[in-house]
Coordinates of C-alpha atoms in Angstrom, one line a residue:
F27 CA 20.2 -33.5 -20.6
Y28 CA 19.0 -31.3 -23.6
R29 CA 17.2 -33.2 -26.6
G30 CA 20.5 -32.8 -29.9
T31 CA 23.5 -32.7 -27.1
H32 CA 26.5 -34.8 -27.2
A33 CA 26.2 -36.8 -23.7
D34 CA 29.2 -35.2 -22.1
Y35 CA 26.9 -31.4 -23.1
N36 CA 26.7 -30.5 -19.5
R37 CA 30.4 -31.5 -17.8
K38 CA 32.3 -29.5 -21.2
G39 CA 29.7 -26.6 -20.0
I40 CA 31.1 -26.4 -16.4
A41 CA 34.9 -27.5 -17.3
N42 CA 34.3 -24.1 -19.2
V43 CA 32.5 -22.1 -16.2
L44 CA 35.8 -23.7 -14.4
A45 CA 37.7 -22.1 -17.0
V46 CA 36.4 -18.5 -16.5
T47 CA 39.4 -16.8 -14.7
E48 CA 38.9 -14.1 -12.0
A49 CA 39.6 -11.3 -13.9
E50 CA 37.4 -12.9 -16.8
A51 CA 35.2 -12.9 -14.8
M52 CA 35.8 -8.7 -13.8
A53 CA 36.1 -7.3 -17.4
A54 CA 32.3 -9.7 -18.3
L55 CA 31.1 -7.5 -14.5
R56 CA 32.5 -4.8 -15.9
T57 CA 30.9 -4.7 -19.2
Y58 CA 27.2 -6.1 -18.4
L59 CA 26.5 -5.8 -15.4
V60 CA 28.0 -2.4 -13.8
P61 CA 26.0 0.0 -16.7
L62 CA 22.5 -1.7 -15.4
F63 CA 23.2 0.6 -12.4
M64 CA 24.9 3.3 -14.2
A65 CA 22.3 6.9 -14.1
G66 CA 23.4 7.7 -17.9
T67 CA 22.8 4.2 -18.6
S68 CA 19.4 3.1 -17.0
T69 CA 15.5 3.6 -16.4
T70 CA 15.0 2.5 -12.6
V71 CA 10.9 3.2 -11.9
A72 CA 9.3 2.2 -8.4
A73 CA 5.4 1.5 -9.0
V74 CA 4.0 2.6 -4.4
P75 CA 1.1 3.8 -4.7
P76 CA -1.0 7.5 -5.2
N77 CA -1.2 8.0 -1.6
K78 CA 2.4 7.7 -1.2
L79 CA 3.6 9.2 -4.8
Q80 CA 5.5 12.5 -3.8
K81 CA 7.0 10.4 0.2
V82 CA 8.4 7.9 -2.8
A83 CA 9.7 10.6 -5.3
E84 CA 11.3 13.2 -2.0
Y85 CA 13.5 10.1 -0.4
F86 CA 14.5 10.1 -4.3
R87 CA 15.5 13.0 -3.8
E88 CA 17.3 13.2 -1.1
V89 CA 19.7 10.1 -1.9
E90 CA 20.5 11.4 -5.7
S91 CA 21.5 14.9 -3.9
E92 CA 23.6 13.5 -1.0
A93 CA 25.5 10.5 -5.0
S94 CA 28.0 12.2 -5.8
D95 CA 27.8 10.8 -9.4
A96 CA 23.8 11.4 -9.3
A97 CA 23.0 12.2 -12.8
T98 CA 19.6 11.9 -13.4
A99 CA 16.2 13.1 -13.4
I100 CA 13.3 11.9 -10.6
K101 CA 9.9 12.2 -12.2
A102 CA 7.1 11.4 -10.4
V103 CA 3.6 11.0 -12.8
P104 CA 0.2 10.3 -11.1
E105 CA -1.6 7.2 -12.5
A106 CA -3.8 9.6 -14.0
E107 CA -0.7 10.7 -16.7
L108 CA 1.0 7.9 -16.8
G109 CA -0.9 6.6 -20.5
G110 CA 1.0 9.7 -22.1
L111 CA 4.5 8.6 -21.1
F112 CA 3.3 5.4 -23.3
P113 CA 1.3 6.2 -25.7
L114 CA 2.9 3.5 -28.8
L115 CA 1.7 1.0 -26.5
G116 CA -1.6 2.6 -26.1
I117 CA -2.0 2.1 -23.1
E118 CA -5.8 4.4 -22.0
L119 CA -6.5 4.6 -18.7
D120 CA -10.4 5.5 -17.4
P121 CA -10.0 9.0 -15.6
E122 CA -13.1 7.5 -13.0
D123 CA -10.7 4.7 -12.5
A124 CA -8.0 7.5 -11.5
E125 CA -11.0 8.5 -9.5
D126 CA -12.2 5.2 -7.8
D127 CA -8.3 4.8 -7.0
E128 CA -8.4 8.4 -5.2
E129 CA -11.6 7.0 -2.7
E130 CA -9.8 4.0 -1.5
D131 CA -6.3 5.1 -0.4
E132 CA -8.9 7.7 1.1
E133 CA -10.1 5.0 3.1
E134 CA -6.3 3.2 3.6
D135 CA -5.1 6.2 4.7
K136 CA -7.8 6.0 7.2
Y137 CA -6.4 2.8 9.0
D138 CA -2.3 3.8 8.3
D139 CA -3.3 6.6 10.6
D140 CA -4.5 4.5 13.6
E141 CA -1.1 2.0 13.5

């Protein structure tokens, strides 16, 4: 039990949860959960290795084109340009880091090709 609560706090809480009707639960889902997945009220972000960026962006564009209610814009942003998207956060990426990442990605690609 929680400090400062009555001894029957958990019992009352469970009783309150069990008292929720199906209609109330569905109304709550429509109000709070469904908007999380609607294009007009949500944003989806996928962080992928730079060498996979275009392939992943193409996949999402394909999925979007098949969806009848799609109203999104797929934007593939290279790592070196991410800082420009978040200027208020003060994020600055060092161009040398991006070059190092590209070299690492090329090494990974060699191993991917072998598989």
